[in-house]
Short mmCIF file of C-alpha atoms in Angstrom, two decimals:
data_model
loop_
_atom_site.label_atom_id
_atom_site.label_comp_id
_atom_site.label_asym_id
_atom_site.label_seq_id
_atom_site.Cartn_x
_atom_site.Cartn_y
_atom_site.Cartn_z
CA UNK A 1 90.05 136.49 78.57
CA UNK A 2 91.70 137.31 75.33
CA UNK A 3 94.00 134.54 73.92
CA UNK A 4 98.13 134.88 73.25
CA UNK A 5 100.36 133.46 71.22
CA UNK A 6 103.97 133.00 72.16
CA UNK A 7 107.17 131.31 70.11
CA UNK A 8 107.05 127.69 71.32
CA UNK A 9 110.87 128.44 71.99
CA UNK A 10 113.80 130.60 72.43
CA UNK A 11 117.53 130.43 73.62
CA UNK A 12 119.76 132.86 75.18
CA UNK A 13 123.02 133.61 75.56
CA UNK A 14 123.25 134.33 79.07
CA UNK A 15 124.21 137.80 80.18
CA UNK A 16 122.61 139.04 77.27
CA UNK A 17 119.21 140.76 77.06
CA UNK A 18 116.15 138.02 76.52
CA UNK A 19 113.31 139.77 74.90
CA UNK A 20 109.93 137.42 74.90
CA UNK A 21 107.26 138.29 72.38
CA UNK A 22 103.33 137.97 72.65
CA UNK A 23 101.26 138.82 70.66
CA UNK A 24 97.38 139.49 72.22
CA UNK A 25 95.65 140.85 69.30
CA UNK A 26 91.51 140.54 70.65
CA UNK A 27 92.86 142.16 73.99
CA UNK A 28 90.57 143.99 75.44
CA UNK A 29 90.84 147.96 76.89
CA UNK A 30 90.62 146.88 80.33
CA UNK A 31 92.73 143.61 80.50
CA UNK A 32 95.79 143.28 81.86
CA UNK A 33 98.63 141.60 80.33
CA UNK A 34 100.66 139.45 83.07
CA UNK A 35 103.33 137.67 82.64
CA UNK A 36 104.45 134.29 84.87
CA UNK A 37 107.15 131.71 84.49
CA UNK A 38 107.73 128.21 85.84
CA UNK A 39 111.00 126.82 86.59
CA UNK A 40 111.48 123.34 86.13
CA UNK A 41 109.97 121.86 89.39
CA UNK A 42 108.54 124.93 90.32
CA UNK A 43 105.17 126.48 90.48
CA UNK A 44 104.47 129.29 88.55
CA UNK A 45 105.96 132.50 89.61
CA UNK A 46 104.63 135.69 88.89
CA UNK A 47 107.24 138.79 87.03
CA UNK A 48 105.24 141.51 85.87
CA UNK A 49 102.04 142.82 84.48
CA UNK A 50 100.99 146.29 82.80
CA UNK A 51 98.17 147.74 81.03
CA UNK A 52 99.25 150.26 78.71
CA UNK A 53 102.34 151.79 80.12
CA UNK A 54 105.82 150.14 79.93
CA UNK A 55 106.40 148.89 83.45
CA UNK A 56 110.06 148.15 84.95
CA UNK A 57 110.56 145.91 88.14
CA UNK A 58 113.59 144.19 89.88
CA UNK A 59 112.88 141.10 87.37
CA UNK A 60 112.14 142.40 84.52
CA UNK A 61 110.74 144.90 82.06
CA UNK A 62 107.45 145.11 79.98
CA UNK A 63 106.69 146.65 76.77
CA UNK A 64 103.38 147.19 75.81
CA UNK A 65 102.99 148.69 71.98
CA UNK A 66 100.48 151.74 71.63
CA UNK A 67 97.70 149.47 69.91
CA UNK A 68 98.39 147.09 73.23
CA UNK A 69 98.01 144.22 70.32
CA UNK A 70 101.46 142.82 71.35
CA UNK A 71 103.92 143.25 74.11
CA UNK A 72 107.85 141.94 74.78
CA UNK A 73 109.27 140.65 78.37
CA UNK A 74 112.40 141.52 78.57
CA UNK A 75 115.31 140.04 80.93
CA UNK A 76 117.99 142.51 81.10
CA UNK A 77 120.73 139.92 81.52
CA UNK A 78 119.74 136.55 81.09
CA UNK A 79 121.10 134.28 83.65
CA UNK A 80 121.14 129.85 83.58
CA UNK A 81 118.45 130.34 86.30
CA UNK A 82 115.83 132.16 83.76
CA UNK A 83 115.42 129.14 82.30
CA UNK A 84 111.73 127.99 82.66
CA UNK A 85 108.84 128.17 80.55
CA UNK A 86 107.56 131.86 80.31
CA UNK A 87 103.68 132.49 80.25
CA UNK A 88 101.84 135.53 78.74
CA UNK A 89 98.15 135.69 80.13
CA UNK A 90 95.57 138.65 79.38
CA UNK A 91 93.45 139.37 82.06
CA UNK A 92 90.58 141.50 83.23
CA UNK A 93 91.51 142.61 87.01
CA UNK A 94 88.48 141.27 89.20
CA UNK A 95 86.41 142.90 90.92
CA UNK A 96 85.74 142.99 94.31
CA UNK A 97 83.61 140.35 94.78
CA UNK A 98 84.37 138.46 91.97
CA UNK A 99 87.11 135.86 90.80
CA UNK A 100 88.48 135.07 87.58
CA UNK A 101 91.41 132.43 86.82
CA UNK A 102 94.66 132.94 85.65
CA UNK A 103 94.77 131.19 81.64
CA UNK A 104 97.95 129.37 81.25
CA UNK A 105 98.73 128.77 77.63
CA UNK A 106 101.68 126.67 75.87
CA UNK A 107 104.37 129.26 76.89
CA UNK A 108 107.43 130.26 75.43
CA UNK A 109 110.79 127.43 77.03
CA UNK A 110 113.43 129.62 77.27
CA UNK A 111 116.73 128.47 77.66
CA UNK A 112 119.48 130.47 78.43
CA UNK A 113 122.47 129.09 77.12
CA UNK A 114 126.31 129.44 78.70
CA UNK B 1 107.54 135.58 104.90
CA UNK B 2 106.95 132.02 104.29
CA UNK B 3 105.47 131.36 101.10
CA UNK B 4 102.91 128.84 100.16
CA UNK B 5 103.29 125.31 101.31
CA UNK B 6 102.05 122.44 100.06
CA UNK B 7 102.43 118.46 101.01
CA UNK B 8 103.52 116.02 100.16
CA UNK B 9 105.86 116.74 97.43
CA UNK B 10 105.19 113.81 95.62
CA UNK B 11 102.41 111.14 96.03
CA UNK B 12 102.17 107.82 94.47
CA UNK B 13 98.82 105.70 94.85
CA UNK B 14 97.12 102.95 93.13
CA UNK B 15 93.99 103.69 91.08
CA UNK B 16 90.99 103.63 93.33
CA UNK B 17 92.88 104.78 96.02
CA UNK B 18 92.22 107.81 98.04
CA UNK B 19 94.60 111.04 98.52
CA UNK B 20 94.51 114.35 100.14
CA UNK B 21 96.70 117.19 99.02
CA UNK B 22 97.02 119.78 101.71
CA UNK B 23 98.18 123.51 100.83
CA UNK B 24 99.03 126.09 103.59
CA UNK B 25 98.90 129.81 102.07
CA UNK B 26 100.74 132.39 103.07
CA UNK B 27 99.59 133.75 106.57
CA UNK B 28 96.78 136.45 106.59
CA UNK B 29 96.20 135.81 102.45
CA UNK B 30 91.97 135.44 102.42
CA UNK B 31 92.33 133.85 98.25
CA UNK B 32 93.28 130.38 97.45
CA UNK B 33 93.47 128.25 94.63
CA UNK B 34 93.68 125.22 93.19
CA UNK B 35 95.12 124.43 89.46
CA UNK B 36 96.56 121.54 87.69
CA UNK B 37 98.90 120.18 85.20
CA UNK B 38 98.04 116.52 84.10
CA UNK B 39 99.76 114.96 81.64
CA UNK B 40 102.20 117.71 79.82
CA UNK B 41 99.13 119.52 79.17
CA UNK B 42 98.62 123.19 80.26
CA UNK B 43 98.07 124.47 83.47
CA UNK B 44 94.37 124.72 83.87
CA UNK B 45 92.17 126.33 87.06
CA UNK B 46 90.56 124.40 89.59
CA UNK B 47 88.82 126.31 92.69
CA UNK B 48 89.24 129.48 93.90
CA UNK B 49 88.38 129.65 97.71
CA UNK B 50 88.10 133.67 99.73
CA UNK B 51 88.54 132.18 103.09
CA UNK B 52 86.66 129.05 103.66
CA UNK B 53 83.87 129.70 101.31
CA UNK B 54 84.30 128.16 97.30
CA UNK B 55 84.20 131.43 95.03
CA UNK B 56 84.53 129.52 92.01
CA UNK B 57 84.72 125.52 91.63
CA UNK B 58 83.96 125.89 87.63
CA UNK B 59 87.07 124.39 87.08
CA UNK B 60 86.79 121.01 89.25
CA UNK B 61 86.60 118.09 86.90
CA UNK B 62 83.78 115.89 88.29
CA UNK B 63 82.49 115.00 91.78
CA UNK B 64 85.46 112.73 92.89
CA UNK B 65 87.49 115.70 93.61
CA UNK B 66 86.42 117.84 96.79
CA UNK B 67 88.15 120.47 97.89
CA UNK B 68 87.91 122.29 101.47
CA UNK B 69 89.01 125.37 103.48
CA UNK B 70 87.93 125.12 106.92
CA UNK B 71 88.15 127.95 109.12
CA UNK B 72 89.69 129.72 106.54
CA UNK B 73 93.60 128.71 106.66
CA UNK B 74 95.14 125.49 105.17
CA UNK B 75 93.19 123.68 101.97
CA UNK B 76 92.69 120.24 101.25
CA UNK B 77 91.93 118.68 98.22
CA UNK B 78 91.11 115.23 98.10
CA UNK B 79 90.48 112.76 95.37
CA UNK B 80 88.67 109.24 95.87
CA UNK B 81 89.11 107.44 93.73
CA UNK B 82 92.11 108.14 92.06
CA UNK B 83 92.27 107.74 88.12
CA UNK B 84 94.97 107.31 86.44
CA UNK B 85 94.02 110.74 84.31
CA UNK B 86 94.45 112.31 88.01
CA UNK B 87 98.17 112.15 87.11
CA UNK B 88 99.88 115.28 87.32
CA UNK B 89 100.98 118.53 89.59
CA UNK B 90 98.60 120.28 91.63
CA UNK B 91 99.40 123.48 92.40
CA UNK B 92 97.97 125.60 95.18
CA UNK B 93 98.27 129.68 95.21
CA UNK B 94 97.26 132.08 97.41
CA UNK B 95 96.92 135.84 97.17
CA UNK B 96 95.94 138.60 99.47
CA UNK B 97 93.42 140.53 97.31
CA UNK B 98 91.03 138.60 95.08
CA UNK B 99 92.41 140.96 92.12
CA UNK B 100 95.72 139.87 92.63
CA UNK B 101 96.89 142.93 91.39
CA UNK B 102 100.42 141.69 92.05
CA UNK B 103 100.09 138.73 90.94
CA UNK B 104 99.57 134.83 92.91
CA UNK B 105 102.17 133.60 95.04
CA UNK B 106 102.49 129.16 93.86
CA UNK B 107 103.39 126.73 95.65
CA UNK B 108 105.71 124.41 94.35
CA UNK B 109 103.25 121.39 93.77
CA UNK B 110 101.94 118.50 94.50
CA UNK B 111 103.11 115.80 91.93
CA UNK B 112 100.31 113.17 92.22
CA UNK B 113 101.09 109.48 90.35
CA UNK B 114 98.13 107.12 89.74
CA UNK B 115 99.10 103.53 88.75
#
């Protein structure tokens, strides 16, 4: 699976827009990018994934740029309880059949501030 | 729907002790796994079971770890003996595809203590 890189951290002011970068240069045409975060105490919890196309759920939105080289979570209005570490993993979907783990990195703490 | 379940919380042991996590996915989901977090490092893979048989175990970090699935429903792992580099959460997820497409449902861990 392709590596990421994420800002170690970020703050927040809550109610405002938090916009997550990661950048996923070696990605590959048929990996997924995925994003998870982990509240403090928490396991992981999964947001959002895409492949090329923007994609837009009740949590949050992801943008994918045309060379798919780099892509930007964003939480529409940061709340205290987005705090958590925020992880950006580049996937191939498995096949049927077949497994392949999930590839937690550092993350990105964000904390959104009051 | 009840999500993934996994006990105890919190588990403190002497080294060369014996414990058994137990994770209980969410009903009718075939995929579990197993992952870790020891030590404030990152959260690394384990096992992946599809029902009770071990799909991947390329992650497991030596033979004092063994992990089951009988008849397909609640895991256990077990370590014997503990380390003290056993330290950490253990995580169990479970998802109803292998692709998880829509991602792994987590538990909320298992926070093992070796002393």
């Amino acid at each position: 699976d392709a590596k990421t890189t994420q800002p170690t951290s970020m703050d927040c002011a809550e109610g405002r827009a938090a916009n997550l970068p990661c950048n996923h240069s070696t990605i590959s045409g048929n990996e997924y990018v995925y994003w998870y975060r982990q509240i403090h105490s928490q396991g992981p919890q999964y947001i959002i994934h895409g492949l090329k196309n923007n994609e837009t759920n009740e949590m949050a939105s992801l943008i994918i740029t045309e060379d798919r080289k780099s892509s930007t979570l964003i939480l529409p209005h940061a709340t205290l309880r987005d705090t958590a570490v925020y992880y950006c993993i580049v996937r191939v979907p498995i096949s049927s059949g077949s497994a392949r783990q999930l590839t937690f990195g550092s993350g990105t703490q964000l904390t959104v501030l009051p | 729907e009840a999500g993934v379940t996994q006990f105890p919380s919190h588990s403190v042991i002497e080294k060369g002790q014996t414990v058994t996590l137990r994770c209980d996915p969410i009903s009718g989901h075939d995929n579990l796994y197993w992952y870790r977090r020891v030590m404030g490092k990152e959260i690394k893979f384990l096992l992946h079971f599809v029902k009770e048989s071990k799909q991947d175990e390329s992650g497991m970090p030596n033979n004092r770890f063994l992990a089951e699935r009988t008849g397909g429903t609640y895991s256990t792992l077990k370590v014997q003996p503990a380390e003290l580099e056993d330290s950490g959460v253990y995580f169990c997820a479970s998802s109803l595809e292998a692709r998880g497409s829509y991602g792994y449902t987590f538990g909320s861990g298992t926070r093992l203590t070796v002393v």
